[in-house]
Amino acid sequence: MADFVLKGHICYSESKNELITRENAYVVCVGGKSKGVFTELPQQYAVLPLKDYSDCLIVPGMIDLHIHAPQYAFRGMCMDLELMDWLNCYTFPEEAKYMALEYAERAYAIFVNALKASATTRAVVFATRHRPATELLMKLMEESGLASYVGKVNMDREAAEVLVEESAAVSASETVQWIEAVKEKYTNTKPILTPRFIPCCSDTLMEHLRQIQMAYGLPVQSHLSESPGEIDFVHFLRPDNAFYGEAYNDYDLFGKNEDNQTDVKTVMAHCVWSTDEEIDLMRKNGVFVAHCPASNMNLSSGIAPIRKYLDLGMNIGLGTDVAGGHSDSIFRAITDAIQVSKMYWRYVDQTMKPITFPEAFYMATLGGGAFFGAVGSFAEGYAFDAVVLDDTALVHPQELSVSERLERAVYLGLDTHGIRAKYVNGEKIIF
Ligand code: GUN
Ligand code: FE
């Protein structure tokens, strides 16, 4: 892997409130990791090849903590229903098509090409319950140069017969075969356990997943407290649980469980309606929240109390949740997160201050990046994931600071036409 230096206007988060901008600065990549940002290039790096992106903005790659690859095909349609009906009427019939590898090949190629062209460098991805199609998606993701966790979905109840797995035992055995096939196959593409959500996973299946998690040590992704109808159904299915998240915690699939001395890296999408008890446990267990504001609007799910989660110091990042969310743009998710937080403040709770741009940018980079380790910043030691943005098309008559240019680049969606280069782990993957 080649070492190099990039020059440009460098923007990155050092903490949730600190957006650093350095004009005409240098960021150094050695062995796929950042050596830090410098206004004067240290002598020891002067020998490295330098790529001068002069007036461009250089930002860490965006992290999508929650996206459904098979739903990319119907993004921007079918927006007239709430979650449970939307799943049954549109999502499950579409996902059933991935039984046919020929369809999966066409659809996943489109998805991967789009993600590669976007500002996203890393993603946590739901596939479908089908093992061959999931393995194919992982192969395409690895070839793209993007970094990801990809999950074969588990679902053994409460879905159309064409999609639901035959039994908990079959679901578990397919999962083990899939993990065995992919666990050491790729550098940038790793498996993640993916119980779809409690309504689709029987207690027996959850027990199998607990065992599989213990055997392989995989992280976990799922959905939590997204929509009122879903939550009512979980209370009906599991009346003994005080709150929804307890159903995952009962099977040690909910972050760090001190009682059982287990520690499972976990990301839960949405958490719109989490109760105080649920929030307490997520915080204590270090569960990541994937905030997906576009999806929460499209499916009329609600507005997640993100100010509360940030102020509690919880792990939190952004997700697009395509196709609940209609766009795969994390820039768009940043603006959506800020906008919905303003509606929350105005309509729901005036003690909850709106999210600021630096906070939303943090969630999109360093906040979500933490799920992957030292990712999402240019501080020394972080994985070198970078996006170079050329904003010359956004002409302006007045002087603008670098942070103003960055905010505008995000709000005006420069990720659709302004990307000049993209790096993952120090490898240039586009342009
Ligand atoms: N809950 C269970 N499955 C899904 C899904 O595919 N999308 C969303 N938004 N929520 C879910
Ligand atoms: Fe989702």
PDB file of N, CA and C and ligand atoms in Angstrom, residues 66 68 71 83 86-87 91-92 95 196-197 223 226 230 270 295 299 321 324, ligand 1:
ATOM      1  N   HIS A  66     -26.878   2.074   8.727  1.00  0.00           N
ATOM      2  CA  HIS A  66     -28.058   1.215   8.531  1.00  0.00           C
ATOM      3  C   HIS A  66     -28.641   1.398   7.127  1.00  0.00           C
ATOM      4  N   HIS A  68     -30.469  -1.088   3.720  1.00  0.00           N
ATOM      5  CA  HIS A  68     -30.910  -2.392   3.209  1.00  0.00           C
ATOM      6  C   HIS A  68     -30.568  -2.469   1.722  1.00  0.00           C
ATOM      7  N   GLN A  71     -33.342  -3.291  -0.858  1.00  0.00           N
ATOM      8  CA  GLN A  71     -34.435  -2.311  -0.976  1.00  0.00           C
ATOM      9  C   GLN A  71     -34.052  -1.132  -1.866  1.00  0.00           C
ATOM     10  N   LEU A  83     -44.893   1.399   8.861  1.00  0.00           N
ATOM     11  CA  LEU A  83     -43.922   0.299   8.835  1.00  0.00           C
ATOM     12  C   LEU A  83     -44.502  -1.095   8.564  1.00  0.00           C
ATOM     13  N   TRP A  86     -46.147  -1.453   5.268  1.00  0.00           N
ATOM     14  CA  TRP A  86     -45.128  -1.216   4.237  1.00  0.00           C
ATOM     15  C   TRP A  86     -44.264  -2.465   4.044  1.00  0.00           C
ATOM     16  N   LEU A  87     -43.899  -3.114   5.155  1.00  0.00           N
ATOM     17  CA  LEU A  87     -43.103  -4.348   5.059  1.00  0.00           C
ATOM     18  C   LEU A  87     -43.889  -5.419   4.299  1.00  0.00           C
ATOM     19  N   THR A  91     -42.102  -4.422   0.913  1.00  0.00           N
ATOM     20  CA  THR A  91     -40.718  -4.822   1.179  1.00  0.00           C
ATOM     21  C   THR A  91     -40.522  -6.332   1.087  1.00  0.00           C
ATOM     22  N   PHE A  92     -41.413  -7.089   1.745  1.00  0.00           N
ATOM     23  CA  PHE A  92     -41.229  -8.539   1.729  1.00  0.00           C
ATOM     24  C   PHE A  92     -41.382  -9.107   0.305  1.00  0.00           C
ATOM     25  N   GLU A  95     -38.086  -8.328  -1.441  1.00  0.00           N
ATOM     26  CA  GLU A  95     -36.955  -9.132  -0.935  1.00  0.00           C
ATOM     27  C   GLU A  95     -37.070 -10.604  -1.347  1.00  0.00           C
ATOM     28  N   ARG A 196     -33.937  -9.894  11.948  1.00  0.00           N
ATOM     29  CA  ARG A 196     -34.601  -8.752  11.285  1.00  0.00           C
ATOM     30  C   ARG A 196     -35.177  -7.765  12.300  1.00  0.00           C
ATOM     31  N   PHE A 197     -36.063  -8.260  13.150  1.00  0.00           N
ATOM     32  CA  PHE A 197     -36.551  -7.567  14.332  1.00  0.00           C
ATOM     33  C   PHE A 197     -37.390  -8.571  15.115  1.00  0.00           C
ATOM     34  N   HIS A 223     -33.410  -3.820  14.369  1.00  0.00           N
ATOM     35  CA  HIS A 223     -34.294  -2.657  14.470  1.00  0.00           C
ATOM     36  C   HIS A 223     -34.871  -2.589  15.881  1.00  0.00           C
ATOM     37  N   GLU A 226     -39.175   1.360  16.535  1.00  0.00           N
ATOM     38  CA  GLU A 226     -39.255   2.237  15.366  1.00  0.00           C
ATOM     39  C   GLU A 226     -40.617   2.891  15.227  1.00  0.00           C
ATOM     40  N   GLU A 230     -45.526  -1.535  15.503  1.00  0.00           N
ATOM     41  CA  GLU A 230     -44.491  -2.562  15.715  1.00  0.00           C
ATOM     42  C   GLU A 230     -44.296  -2.813  17.219  1.00  0.00           C
ATOM     43  N   HIS A 270     -33.097   3.154  14.536  1.00  0.00           N
ATOM     44  CA  HIS A 270     -34.280   3.967  14.865  1.00  0.00           C
ATOM     45  C   HIS A 270     -34.375   4.446  16.318  1.00  0.00           C
ATOM     46  N   SER A 295     -36.182   7.899   6.885  1.00  0.00           N
ATOM     47  CA  SER A 295     -37.075   6.750   7.020  1.00  0.00           C
ATOM     48  C   SER A 295     -38.173   7.042   8.037  1.00  0.00           C
ATOM     49  N   LEU A 299     -42.051   6.767   6.744  1.00  0.00           N
ATOM     50  CA  LEU A 299     -42.954   5.728   7.268  1.00  0.00           C
ATOM     51  C   LEU A 299     -43.797   6.257   8.424  1.00  0.00           C
ATOM     52  N   ASP A 321     -31.221   3.964   5.945  1.00  0.00           N
ATOM     53  CA  ASP A 321     -32.317   3.007   5.956  1.00  0.00           C
ATOM     54  C   ASP A 321     -33.042   2.912   4.623  1.00  0.00           C
ATOM     55  N   GLY A 324     -36.746   2.551   3.442  1.00  0.00           N
ATOM     56  CA  GLY A 324     -37.585   3.400   4.292  1.00  0.00           C
ATOM     57  C   GLY A 324     -37.148   4.837   4.039  1.00  0.00           C
TER      58      GLY A 324
HETATM   59  N1  GUN B   1     -38.134  -3.443  10.639  1.00  0.00           N
HETATM   60  C1  GUN B   1     -38.019  -4.706  10.195  1.00  0.00           C
HETATM   61  N2  GUN B   1     -37.627  -4.755   8.923  1.00  0.00           N
HETATM   62  C2  GUN B   1     -37.494  -3.484   8.537  1.00  0.00           C
HETATM   63  C3  GUN B   1     -37.085  -2.883   7.304  1.00  0.00           C
HETATM   64  O1  GUN B   1     -36.786  -3.535   6.303  1.00  0.00           O
HETATM   65  N3  GUN B   1     -37.070  -1.516   7.281  1.00  0.00           N
HETATM   66  C4  GUN B   1     -37.389  -0.764   8.379  1.00  0.00           C
HETATM   67  N4  GUN B   1     -37.331   0.559   8.277  1.00  0.00           N
HETATM   68  N5  GUN B   1     -37.771  -1.309   9.530  1.00  0.00           N
HETATM   69  C5  GUN B   1     -37.819  -2.643   9.603  1.00  0.00           C
END
